[in-house]
């Protein structure tokens, strides 16, 4: 099973001077058991820079103020972020929050802490892979536009976007097949 730990950042995406896609996920300081979040397409998510400590993630954002930054973050880490007085000066474009319980999902839907106007989406942890792939398609396409004069990087970004589209296509085809099976079973029972 692939997890967040298996995402390997491709430094070519650091050359994009307009935007970044970050993922902050750290369960090391969590008390009690932690959920291993499956990221089946980790091998395709080369454009996502992952962070495992709050100070490192925040420092990266401070050092790149000129970039549009989209951040995926767990609900409990957003609370830590909100409680960190130094976080208020960070400029984030969009936040994508993933939750590990139905209760935290409901709480985040009503969140009124920091960056409430930046929250793009709140979802359960088991949707993280899908959301990363979906958002990643646009991210890779945007990156390709930056590299139009560099044929190699332009092609690489477009190929990354195509592979992500293929991954989503496979996922939806499997869902469609499951629905077809259920419909077929239902029609034979009548």
Backbone as a printed PyTorch tensor [residue, N CA C, xyz], in Angstrom:
tensor([[[  0.8450,  -1.1830,   0.0000],
         [  0.0000,   0.0000,   0.0000],
         [  0.8890,   1.2450,   0.0000]],

        [[  0.6690,   2.1240,  -0.9550],
         [  1.3870,   3.3930,  -1.0130],
         [  0.7220,   4.4020,  -0.0860]],

        [[  1.5520,   5.2180,   0.5530],
         [  1.0630,   6.2620,   1.4500],
         [  1.7180,   7.5890,   1.0710]],

        [[  1.4430,   8.6070,   1.8490],
         [  2.0470,   9.9250,   1.6460],
         [  3.5690,   9.8150,   1.6250]],

        [[  4.1030,   8.9130,   2.4310],
         [  5.5540,   8.7260,   2.5070],
         [  6.1570,   8.3210,   1.1630]],

        [[  5.3610,   7.7540,   0.2780],
         [  5.8610,   7.2610,  -1.0090],
         [  5.8570,   8.3150,  -2.1150]],

        [[  5.3830,   9.4980,  -1.8300],
         [  5.4030,  10.5740,  -2.8300],
         [  6.8330,  11.0930,  -2.9410]],

        [[  7.3800,  11.0280,  -4.1460],
         [  8.7410,  11.5050,  -4.3930],
         [  8.6770,  12.7650,  -5.2440]],

        [[  9.0870,  13.8650,  -4.6650],
         [  9.0060,  15.1660,  -5.3290],
         [ 10.0370,  15.2740,  -6.4460]],

        [[  9.6130,  15.7430,  -7.5960],
         [ 10.4910,  15.9950,  -8.7360],
         [ 10.8890,  17.4680,  -8.6840]],

        [[ 12.1620,  17.7310,  -8.4810],
         [ 12.6290,  19.1110,  -8.2990],
         [ 12.4360,  19.9810,  -9.5370]],

        [[ 12.1520,  19.3900, -10.6850],
         [ 11.8340,  20.2160, -11.8590],
         [ 10.6320,  21.1100, -11.5830]],

        [[  9.7220,  20.6400, -10.7370],
         [  8.5480,  21.4550, -10.4150],
         [  8.9090,  22.6570,  -9.5410]],

        [[ 10.1020,  22.6620,  -8.9510],
         [ 10.5620,  23.8340,  -8.1950],
         [ 10.8350,  25.0080,  -9.1250]],

        [[ 11.0460,  24.7110, -10.4000],
         [ 11.3320,  25.7580, -11.3760],
         [ 10.0920,  26.5520, -11.7730]],

        [[  8.9260,  26.0560, -11.4080],
         [  7.6870,  26.7960, -11.6790],
         [  7.6930,  28.0110, -10.7610]],

        [[  7.7260,  29.1860, -11.3510],
         [  7.8920,  30.3890, -10.5300],
         [  6.5860,  31.0310, -10.0840]],

        [[  5.4500,  30.4070, -10.3980],
         [  4.1820,  31.0420, -10.0500],
         [  3.3760,  30.3120,  -8.9880]],

        [[  3.5120,  29.0060,  -8.8780],
         [  2.6500,  28.2820,  -7.9370],
         [  3.2920,  26.9800,  -7.4380]],

        [[  2.8260,  26.5540,  -6.2590],
         [  3.2790,  25.3170,  -5.6240],
         [  2.0610,  24.5580,  -5.1320]],

        [[  2.2150,  23.2570,  -5.0450],
         [  1.2030,  22.3930,  -4.4420],
         [  1.9080,  21.6280,  -3.3290]],

        [[  1.4770,  21.8600,  -2.0780],
         [  2.1320,  21.2730,  -0.9120],
         [  1.1850,  20.3440,  -0.1740]],

        [[  1.7710,  19.3960,   0.5430],
         [  1.0200,  18.4780,   1.3880],
         [  1.7170,  18.4370,   2.7350]],

        [[  0.9870,  18.8140,   3.7890],
         [  1.5300,  18.7280,   5.1430],
         [  0.7940,  17.6230,   5.8660]],

        [[  1.5340,  16.5820,   6.2250],
         [  0.9440,  15.4220,   6.8820],
         [  1.9600,  14.8620,   7.8570]],

        [[  1.6040,  14.8070,   9.1140],
         [  2.5150,  14.2610,  10.1120],
         [  1.7150,  13.6110,  11.2200]],

        [[  1.8900,  12.3240,  11.3680],
         [  1.2070,  11.5930,  12.4380],
         [  2.1850,  11.1580,  13.5280]],

        [[  3.4330,  11.5890,  13.4310],
         [  4.4340,  11.1280,  14.3910],
         [  4.1840,  11.6220,  15.8060]],

        [[  3.6080,  12.8160,  15.9560],
         [  3.3690,  13.3460,  17.2980],
         [  1.9560,  13.0660,  17.7920]],

        [[  1.2250,  12.2700,  17.0570],
         [ -0.1580,  11.9460,  17.4160],
         [ -0.1740,  10.8860,  18.5130]],

        [[ -1.0470,  11.0570,  19.4940],
         [ -1.1960,  10.0390,  20.5190],
         [ -2.2170,   9.0170,  20.0510]],

        [[ -1.9780,   7.7780,  20.3930],
         [ -2.8900,   6.7170,  19.9740],
         [ -2.5700,   6.2470,  18.5700]],

        [[ -3.3680,   5.3120,  18.0830],
         [ -3.0960,   4.7700,  16.7490],
         [ -3.3530,   5.8010,  15.6590]],

        [[ -2.6160,   5.6750,  14.5970],
         [ -2.7750,   6.6000,  13.4840],
         [ -3.2350,   5.8330,  12.2520]],

        [[ -4.0030,   6.5030,  11.4300],
         [ -4.5210,   5.8950,  10.2110],
         [ -3.4790,   6.0610,   9.1110]],

        [[ -3.1340,   4.9670,   8.4650],
         [ -2.2560,   5.0450,   7.2970],
         [ -3.1390,   5.4050,   6.1080]],

        [[ -2.9440,   6.5840,   5.5850],
         [ -3.7690,   7.0670,   4.4820],
         [ -3.1960,   6.5280,   3.1750]],

        [[ -4.0110,   5.7470,   2.4720],
         [ -3.5550,   5.1740,   1.2070],
         [ -3.5470,   6.2360,   0.1170]],

        [[ -2.4370,   6.2890,  -0.5890],
         [ -2.2860,   7.1680,  -1.7460],
         [ -1.8180,   6.2700,  -2.8930]],

        [[ -2.7780,   5.6110,  -3.5060],
         [ -2.4790,   4.5930,  -4.5170],
         [ -1.6430,   5.1270,  -5.6760]],

        [[ -1.8140,   6.3760,  -6.0100],
         [ -1.0970,   6.9500,  -7.1500],
         [  0.0830,   7.8210,  -6.7150]],

        [[  0.6940,   7.4860,  -5.5890],
         [  1.8290,   8.2620,  -5.0820],
         [  2.9230,   8.4060,  -6.1370]],

        [[  3.1300,   7.3700,  -6.9270],
         [  4.1730,   7.4060,  -7.9550],
         [  3.8930,   8.4310,  -9.0570]],

        [[  2.6550,   8.8960,  -9.1640],
         [  2.2980,   9.8940, -10.1770],
         [  2.3090,  11.3190,  -9.6320]],

        [[  2.4000,  11.4630,  -8.3340],
         [  2.2310,  12.7730,  -7.6840],
         [  3.5660,  13.4680,  -7.4550]],

        [[  4.3850,  13.5200,  -8.4770],
         [  5.7490,  14.0340,  -8.3800],
         [  5.8170,  15.5430,  -8.1900]],

        [[  4.7440,  16.2220,  -8.4110],
         [  4.6910,  17.6820,  -8.3590],
         [  4.2730,  18.1790,  -6.9840]],

        [[  4.0010,  17.2660,  -6.0520],
         [  3.5470,  17.6560,  -4.7160],
         [  4.7140,  17.5700,  -3.7490]],

        [[  4.9870,  18.6690,  -3.1160],
         [  6.0540,  18.7010,  -2.1170],
         [  5.4320,  18.3750,  -0.7680]],

        [[  5.9430,  17.3510,  -0.0950],
         [  5.3750,  16.9440,   1.1940],
         [  6.2410,  17.4540,   2.3430]],

        [[  5.5630,  17.7760,   3.4270],
         [  6.2280,  18.2210,   4.6520],
         [  5.6890,  17.4240,   5.8210]],

        [[  6.5800,  17.1550,   6.7750],
         [  6.1970,  16.3610,   7.9370],
         [  6.3650,  17.1120,   9.2480]],

        [[  6.8020,  18.3750,   9.1700],
         [  6.8660,  19.1960,  10.3820],
         [  6.2480,  20.5590,  10.0900]],

        [[  5.5600,  21.0830,  11.0730],
         [  4.9010,  22.3790,  10.9410],
         [  5.8940,  23.5010,  10.6290]],

        [[  6.9990,  23.6250,  11.3760],
         [  7.9280,  24.7230,  11.0800],
         [  8.5090,  24.6500,   9.6620]],

        [[  8.8390,  23.4500,   9.1820],
         [  9.4030,  23.3220,   7.8320],
         [  8.4040,  23.7600,   6.7680]],

        [[  7.1670,  23.3450,   6.9160],
         [  6.1340,  23.7060,   5.9480],
         [  5.9020,  25.2190,   5.9540]],

        [[  5.7770,  25.7840,   7.1350],
         [  5.5350,  27.2220,   7.2360],
         [  6.7280,  28.0280,   6.7190]],

        [[  7.9350,  27.5590,   6.9910],
         [  9.1180,  28.2700,   6.5060],
         [  9.1880,  28.2400,   4.9810]],

        [[  8.8350,  27.1150,   4.4030],
         [  8.8160,  27.0180,   2.9390],
         [  7.8360,  28.0380,   2.3510]],

        [[  6.6910,  28.1660,   2.9610],
         [  5.6890,  29.1220,   2.4750],
         [  6.1980,  30.5530,   2.6270]],

        [[  6.8210,  30.8560,   3.7650],
         [  7.3780,  32.2030,   3.9740],
         [  8.4560,  32.5240,   2.9350]],

        [[  9.2610,  31.5210,   2.6010],
         [ 10.3540,  31.7310,   1.6480],
         [  9.8700,  31.8550,   0.2060]],

        [[  8.6220,  31.5580,  -0.0420],
         [  8.0870,  31.5730,  -1.4060],
         [  6.8210,  32.4160,  -1.4950]],

        [[  6.8670,  33.5940,  -0.9100],
         [  5.6910,  34.4650,  -0.8620],
         [  5.1990,  34.8760,  -2.2480]],

        [[  6.0770,  34.8790,  -3.2240],
         [  5.6780,  35.3070,  -4.5630],
         [  4.8610,  34.2450,  -5.2890]],

        [[  4.7880,  33.0460,  -4.7440],
         [  4.0780,  31.9560,  -5.4140],
         [  2.6640,  31.7880,  -4.8670]],

        [[  1.7800,  31.3150,  -5.7210],
         [  0.4370,  30.9380,  -5.3110],
         [  0.5510,  29.5440,  -4.7060]],

        [[  0.1820,  29.4050,  -3.4400],
         [  0.3750,  28.1290,  -2.7450],
         [ -0.9580,  27.5060,  -2.3820]],

        [[ -1.1020,  26.2490,  -2.7930],
         [ -2.2550,  25.4290,  -2.4250],
         [ -1.7290,  24.3530,  -1.4900]],

        [[ -2.4260,  24.1540,  -0.3620],
         [ -1.9500,  23.2410,   0.6730],
         [ -3.0010,  22.2040,   1.0230]],

        [[ -2.5940,  20.9350,   0.9960],
         [ -3.3990,  19.8430,   1.5330],
         [ -2.9250,  19.6310,   2.9630]],

        [[ -3.8700,  19.5510,   3.8980],
         [ -3.5100,  19.4430,   5.3110],
         [ -4.5720,  18.6310,   6.0520]],

        [[ -4.1480,  17.8860,   7.0740],
         [ -5.1110,  17.1360,   7.8790],
         [ -5.8310,  18.0960,   8.8150]],

        [[ -7.0300,  17.7220,   9.2230],
         [ -7.8100,  18.5940,  10.0980],
         [ -7.0890,  18.8830,  11.4080]],

        [[ -6.4610,  17.8800,  12.0110],
         [ -5.7860,  18.1260,  13.2880],
         [ -4.5630,  19.0240,  13.1150]],

        [[ -3.9250,  18.9720,  11.9700],
         [ -2.7770,  19.8470,  11.7290],
         [ -3.2210,  21.2820,  11.4450]],

        [[ -4.4170,  21.4520,  10.8980],
         [ -4.9340,  22.8110,  10.7130],
         [ -5.1850,  23.4610,  12.0680]],

        [[ -5.6400,  22.6830,  13.0250],
         [ -5.8310,  23.2020,  14.3860],
         [ -4.4800,  23.6270,  14.9570]],

        [[ -3.4420,  22.7910,  14.7860],
         [ -2.0920,  23.1650,  15.2290],
         [ -1.6420,  24.4460,  14.5300]],

        [[ -1.9150,  24.5180,  13.2450],
         [ -1.5460,  25.6870,  12.4380],
         [ -2.2260,  26.9310,  13.0030]],

        [[ -3.5090,  26.8120,  13.3180],
         [ -4.2880,  27.9220,  13.8610],
         [ -3.7530,  28.3620,  15.2190]],

        [[ -3.2760,  27.4050,  16.0060],
         [ -2.7630,  27.7160,  17.3400],
         [ -1.3530,  28.2960,  17.3090]],

        [[ -0.6960,  28.2360,  16.1710],
         [  0.6560,  28.7500,  16.0310],
         [  0.5760,  30.2310,  15.6670]],

        [[  1.0040,  31.0760,  16.5770],
         [  0.8770,  32.5260,  16.3850],
         [  1.6110,  33.0170,  15.1450]],

        [[  2.6810,  32.3430,  14.7560],
         [  3.4610,  32.7830,  13.6000],
         [  2.7870,  32.4660,  12.2720]],

        [[  1.7150,  31.6980,  12.3020],
         [  1.0860,  31.2530,  11.0500],
         [  0.2520,  32.3340,  10.3880]],

        [[ -0.1140,  33.3590,  11.1240],
         [ -1.0550,  34.3460,  10.5940],
         [ -0.5070,  35.1350,   9.4120]],

        [[  0.8060,  35.1800,   9.2670],
         [  1.3730,  35.9680,   8.1710],
         [  1.5680,  35.1570,   6.8920]],

        [[  1.1420,  33.9160,   6.8910],
         [  1.3560,  33.0670,   5.7230],
         [  0.2490,  33.2610,   4.6960]],

        [[  0.6610,  33.4160,   3.4650],
         [ -0.2980,  33.6480,   2.3890],
         [ -0.5560,  32.3530,   1.6300]],

        [[ -1.7120,  31.7860,   1.8670],
         [ -2.1240,  30.5720,   1.1710],
         [ -3.2570,  30.9150,   0.2220]],

        [[ -3.2290,  30.3460,  -0.9560],
         [ -4.2910,  30.5880,  -1.9370],
         [ -5.4940,  29.7040,  -1.6420]],

        [[ -5.2370,  28.3960,  -1.4520],
         [ -6.3240,  27.4490,  -1.2080],
         [ -5.8780,  26.3860,  -0.2180]],

        [[ -6.8370,  25.9260,   0.5770],
         [ -6.6150,  24.8290,   1.5180],
         [ -7.5380,  23.6760,   1.1700]],

        [[ -6.9830,  22.4880,   1.1890],
         [ -7.7470,  21.2580,   1.0140],
         [ -7.5420,  20.4680,   2.2990]],

        [[ -8.6140,  20.2240,   3.0350],
         [ -8.5120,  19.6030,   4.3560],
         [ -9.0770,  18.1960,   4.3090]],

        [[ -8.2590,  17.2360,   4.7400],
         [ -8.7670,  15.8670,   4.8150],
         [ -8.8460,  15.4330,   6.2720]],

        [[ -9.9320,  14.7200,   6.5780],
         [-10.2890,  14.3790,   7.9540],
         [-10.2820,  12.8690,   8.1490]],

        [[ -9.9470,  12.4230,   9.3740],
         [ -9.9360,  10.9820,   9.6240],
         [-11.1430,  10.4710,  10.3860]],

        [[-12.0710,  11.3300,  10.7710],
         [-13.3080,  10.8590,  11.4080],
         [-14.4890,  11.6800,  10.8920]],

        [[-15.6650,  11.0920,  10.9900],
         [-16.8790,  11.8060,  10.5670],
         [-17.0860,  13.0470,  11.4300]],

        [[-16.7400,  12.9450,  12.6960],
         [-16.8780,  14.0830,  13.6140],
         [-15.9750,  15.2380,  13.1880]],

        [[-14.7110,  14.9300,  12.8910],
         [-13.8010,  15.9950,  12.4740],
         [-14.2220,  16.5760,  11.1220]],

        [[-14.7860,  15.7440,  10.2550],
         [-15.3120,  16.2280,   8.9700],
         [-16.4140,  17.2640,   9.2130]],

        [[-17.3490,  16.9380,  10.1030],
         [-18.4410,  17.8710,  10.4220],
         [-17.8900,  19.1560,  11.0440]],

        [[-16.9110,  19.0180,  11.9390],
         [-16.3060,  20.1940,  12.5700],
         [-15.6140,  21.0920,  11.5410]],

        [[-14.8910,  20.4840,  10.6210],
         [-14.1720,  21.2660,   9.6090],
         [-15.1210,  21.9480,   8.6290]],

        [[-16.2690,  21.3540,   8.3860],
         [-17.2600,  21.9920,   7.5160],
         [-17.7590,  23.2990,   8.1410]],

        [[-17.6680,  23.3880,   9.4920],
         [-18.1100,  24.5910,  10.2100],
         [-16.9260,  25.4000,  10.7470]],

        [[-15.7490,  25.1190,  10.2800],
         [-14.5250,  25.7450,  10.7840],
         [-14.6200,  27.2640,  10.7140]],

        [[-14.2330,  27.9280,  11.8090],
         [-14.2150,  29.3900,  11.7990],
         [-12.8890,  29.9250,  12.3130]],

        [[-11.8430,  29.1290,  12.1690],
         [-10.5060,  29.5470,  12.5730],
         [ -9.7670,  30.2050,  11.4200]],

        [[ -8.4530,  30.0910,  11.4610],
         [ -7.6310,  30.7360,  10.4430],
         [ -7.9450,  30.2100,   9.0450]],

        [[ -7.8130,  31.0830,   8.0960],
         [ -7.9300,  30.7320,   6.6760],
         [ -9.2880,  30.1800,   6.2630]],

        [[-10.3420,  30.4660,   7.0200],
         [-11.6550,  29.9070,   6.6540],
         [-12.0800,  30.3340,   5.2510]],

        [[-11.6450,  31.5040,   4.8130],
         [-11.9910,  31.9660,   3.4650],
         [-11.1510,  31.2960,   2.3750]],

        [[-10.1240,  30.5510,   2.7720],
         [ -9.2430,  29.8840,   1.8040],
         [ -9.5950,  28.4100,   1.6090]],

        [[-10.5100,  27.8910,   2.4220],
         [-10.8250,  26.4620,   2.3500],
         [-11.5490,  26.1670,   1.0430]],

        [[-10.9060,  25.3870,   0.2090],
         [-11.4640,  25.0060,  -1.0870],
         [-12.3220,  23.7550,  -0.9580]],

        [[-11.8810,  22.8210,  -0.0920],
         [-12.5990,  21.5600,   0.0220],
         [-12.2550,  20.8770,   1.3400]],

        [[-13.2470,  20.1900,   1.9030],
         [-13.0770,  19.3570,   3.0950],
         [-13.5840,  17.9780,   2.7110]],

        [[-12.7970,  16.9530,   3.0100],
         [-13.1820,  15.6050,   2.6070],
         [-12.5850,  14.5810,   3.5670]],

        [[-13.0420,  13.3580,   3.4650],
         [-12.5400,  12.2800,   4.3150],
         [-11.1970,  11.7720,   3.7800]],

        [[-10.3940,  11.2210,   4.6830],
         [ -9.0450,  10.7820,   4.3390],
         [ -9.0130,   9.7610,   3.2030]],

        [[-10.0640,   8.9480,   3.0790],
         [-10.0440,   7.9210,   2.0390],
         [-10.2410,   8.4990,   0.6390]],

        [[-10.4990,   9.8010,   0.5470],
         [-10.6100,  10.4750,  -0.7460],
         [ -9.3350,  11.2350,  -1.1140]],

        [[ -8.3160,  11.1730,  -0.2550],
         [ -7.1080,  11.9670,  -0.4950],
         [ -6.4780,  11.6390,  -1.8450]],

        [[ -6.3210,  10.3760,  -2.1580],
         [ -5.7010,   9.9940,  -3.4260],
         [ -6.4480,  10.6240,  -4.6000]],

        [[ -7.7650,  10.4760,  -4.6120],
         [ -8.5780,  11.0350,  -5.6980],
         [ -8.3950,  12.5470,  -5.7920]],

        [[ -8.4590,  13.2430,  -4.6530],
         [ -8.3620,  14.7110,  -4.6610],
         [ -6.9870,  15.1770,  -5.1320]],

        [[ -5.9290,  14.4760,  -4.6950],
         [ -4.5870,  14.8450,  -5.1390],
         [ -4.4460,  14.6760,  -6.6510]],

        [[ -4.9660,  13.5800,  -7.1680],
         [ -4.8920,  13.3330,  -8.6110],
         [ -5.7040,  14.3830,  -9.3650]],

        [[ -6.9120,  14.6450,  -8.9020],
         [ -7.7990,  15.6040,  -9.5790],
         [ -7.1840,  17.0080,  -9.6060]],

        [[ -6.7440,  17.4890,  -8.4570],
         [ -6.1320,  18.8210,  -8.3850],
         [ -4.8110,  18.8190,  -9.1540]],

        [[ -4.1190,  17.6950,  -9.1130],
         [ -2.8320,  17.5770,  -9.7900],
         [ -2.9040,  17.7260, -11.2940]],

        [[ -4.0010,  17.3050, -11.8940],
         [ -4.1500,  17.4520, -13.3480],
         [ -4.0400,  18.9250, -13.7310]],

        [[ -4.7740,  19.7730, -13.0400],
         [ -4.7100,  21.2110, -13.3300],
         [ -3.3420,  21.7870, -12.9950]],

        [[ -2.7560,  21.3070, -11.9030],
         [ -1.4430,  21.8060, -11.4940],
         [ -0.3920,  21.4880, -12.5660]],

        [[ -0.3760,  20.2590, -13.0490],
         [  0.5950,  19.8690, -14.0770],
         [  0.3520,  20.6370, -15.3770]],

        [[ -0.9020,  20.8510, -15.7200],
         [ -1.2110,  21.6430, -16.9230],
         [ -0.7310,  23.0830, -16.7760]],

        [[ -0.9560,  23.6780, -15.6050],
         [ -0.4850,  25.0450, -15.3590],
         [  1.0350,  25.1060, -15.4490]],

        [[  1.7000,  24.0970, -14.8810],
         [  3.1630,  24.0550, -14.9250],
         [  3.6570,  23.9470, -16.3640]],

        [[  2.9670,  23.1760, -17.1850],
         [  3.4060,  23.0200, -18.5810],
         [  3.4150,  24.3680, -19.3060]],

        [[  2.4790,  25.2420, -18.9820],
         [  2.4180,  26.5570, -19.6340],
         [  3.6540,  27.3970, -19.3240]],

        [[  4.1840,  27.2160, -18.1120],
         [  5.3920,  27.9400, -17.7090],
         [  6.5830,  27.4850, -18.5500]],

        [[  6.5760,  26.2200, -18.9520],
         [  7.7150,  25.6220, -19.6510],
         [  7.5250,  25.5210, -21.1650]],

        [[  6.6550,  26.3120, -21.7340],
         [  6.4090,  26.2140, -23.1830],
         [  7.6740,  26.4130, -24.0170]],

        [[  8.6270,  27.1730, -23.5080],
         [  9.8670,  27.3960, -24.2600],
         [ 10.9260,  26.3380, -23.9740]],

        [[ 10.6580,  25.4390, -23.0370],
         [ 11.5770,  24.3430, -22.7120],
         [ 10.8770,  23.0370, -23.0890]],

        [[ 11.1810,  22.5380, -24.2650],
         [ 10.4510,  21.3880, -24.8170],
         [ 10.4470,  20.1800, -23.8830]],

        [[ 11.5620,  19.9040, -23.2280],
         [ 11.6490,  18.7340, -22.3480],
         [ 10.7250,  18.8360, -21.1450]],

        [[ 10.7790,  19.9600, -20.4430],
         [  9.9350,  20.1350, -19.2620],
         [  8.4650,  20.3100, -19.6430]],

        [[  8.2310,  20.9650, -20.7650],
         [  6.8600,  21.1270, -21.2560],
         [  6.2310,  19.7550, -21.4820]],

        [[  6.9590,  18.9010, -22.1870],
         [  6.4580,  17.5510, -22.4840],
         [  6.2900,  16.7350, -21.1990]],

        [[  7.2350,  16.8580, -20.2790],
         [  7.1680,  16.1080, -19.0220],
         [  5.9080,  16.4720, -18.2420]],

        [[  5.6230,  17.7530, -18.1250],
         [  4.4290,  18.1920, -17.3850],
         [  3.1530,  17.7010, -18.0570]],

        [[  3.1110,  17.7860, -19.3850],
         [  1.9310,  17.2980, -20.1010],
         [  1.7790,  15.7840, -19.9450]],

        [[  2.8980,  15.0570, -19.9590],
         [  2.8290,  13.6060, -19.7540],
         [  2.3600,  13.2830, -18.3370]],

        [[  2.8220,  14.0630, -17.3570],
         [  2.3470,  13.8650, -15.9800],
         [  0.8350,  14.0780, -15.9100]],

        [[  0.3510,  15.1350, -16.5600],
         [ -1.0920,  15.4170, -16.5650],
         [ -1.8560,  14.2850, -17.2510]],

        [[ -1.3210,  13.7710, -18.3400],
         [ -1.9850,  12.6760, -19.0530],
         [ -2.0560,  11.4160, -18.1930]],

        [[ -0.9650,  11.0960, -17.5040],
         [ -0.9640,   9.9120, -16.6210],
         [ -1.9870,  10.0730, -15.4950]],

        [[ -2.1200,  11.2730, -14.9830],
         [ -3.1240,  11.5290, -13.9470],
         [ -4.5320,  11.3620, -14.5090]],

        [[ -4.7520,  11.8520, -15.7160],
         [ -6.0640,  11.6690, -16.3690],
         [ -6.3590,  10.1840, -16.5660]],

        [[ -5.3460,   9.4290, -16.9740],
         [ -5.5240,   7.9820, -17.1410],
         [ -5.8990,   7.3250, -15.8160]],

        [[ -5.2630,   7.7630, -14.7290],
         [ -5.5630,   7.2000, -13.4060],
         [ -7.0140,   7.4730, -13.0240]],

        [[ -7.4830,   8.6870, -13.2740],
         [ -8.8840,   9.0060, -12.9760],
         [ -9.8260,   8.2280, -13.8780]],

        [[ -9.4620,   8.0970, -15.1270],
         [-10.2870,   7.3480, -16.0710],
         [-10.4530,   5.9020, -15.6010]],

        [[ -9.3500,   5.2900, -15.1590],
         [ -9.4110,   3.9140, -14.6440],
         [-10.3150,   3.8310, -13.4240]],

        [[-10.1830,   4.8030, -12.5290],
         [-11.0020,   4.8090, -11.3120],
         [-12.4870,   4.8980, -11.6650]],

        [[-12.8270,   5.7920, -12.5720],
         [-14.2320,   5.9500, -12.9460],
         [-14.7520,   4.7590, -13.7430]],

        [[-13.8920,   4.1390, -14.5360],
         [-14.3200,   2.9520, -15.2700],
         [-14.6570,   1.8250, -14.2950]],

        [[-13.8480,   1.6690, -13.2550],
         [-14.1270,   0.6390, -12.2440],
         [-15.4520,   0.9210, -11.5370]],

        [[-15.6990,   2.1880, -11.2160],
         [-16.9770,   2.5410, -10.5790],
         [-18.1420,   2.2620, -11.5180]],

        [[-17.9770,   2.6070, -12.7790],
         [-19.0210,   2.3590, -13.7720],
         [-19.2850,   0.8600, -13.8950]],

        [[-18.2280,   0.0620, -13.9240],
         [-18.3830,  -1.3980, -14.0110],
         [-19.1440,  -1.9480, -12.8070]],

        [[-18.8490,  -1.4270, -11.6250],
         [-19.5500,  -1.8710, -10.4080],
         [-21.0410,  -1.5280, -10.4900]],

        [[-21.3470,  -0.3560, -10.9810],
         [-22.7510,   0.0480, -11.1350],
         [-23.4440,  -0.8440, -12.1580]],

        [[-22.7600,  -1.1270, -13.2580],
         [-23.3290,  -2.0160, -14.2760],
         [-23.6340,  -3.3980, -13.7010]],

        [[-22.7330,  -3.9030, -12.8700],
         [-22.9490,  -5.2150, -12.2380],
         [-24.1810,  -5.1670, -11.3420]],

        [[-24.2900,  -4.1260, -10.5390],
         [-25.4510,  -3.9940,  -9.6500],
         [-26.7480,  -3.8820, -10.4420]],

        [[-26.7210,  -3.1130, -11.5130],
         [-27.9110,  -2.9900, -12.3580],
         [-28.2740,  -4.3300, -12.9920]],

        [[-27.2690,  -5.0480, -13.4240],
         [-27.4950,  -6.3590, -14.0320],
         [-28.0850,  -7.3350, -13.0150]],

        [[-27.5240,  -7.3320, -11.8070],
         [-28.0400,  -8.2070, -10.7450],
         [-29.4740,  -7.8420, -10.3990]],

        [[-29.7570,  -6.5630, -10.3470],
         [-31.0930,  -6.0990,  -9.9950],
         [-32.1040,  -6.4850, -11.0720]],

        [[-31.7150,  -6.4010, -12.3280],
         [-32.6530,  -6.7400, -13.4070],
         [-32.9220,  -8.2450, -13.4850]],

        [[-31.9640,  -9.0740, -13.0880],
         [-32.1910, -10.5290, -13.0930],
         [-33.0460, -10.9710, -11.9180]],

        [[-33.1340, -10.1540, -10.8860],
         [-33.9460, -10.4970,  -9.7120],
         [-35.4150, -10.1690,  -9.9270]],

        [[-35.7120,  -9.3960, -10.9300],
         [-37.1090,  -8.9840, -11.1450],
         [-37.8810, -10.0070, -11.9180]]])
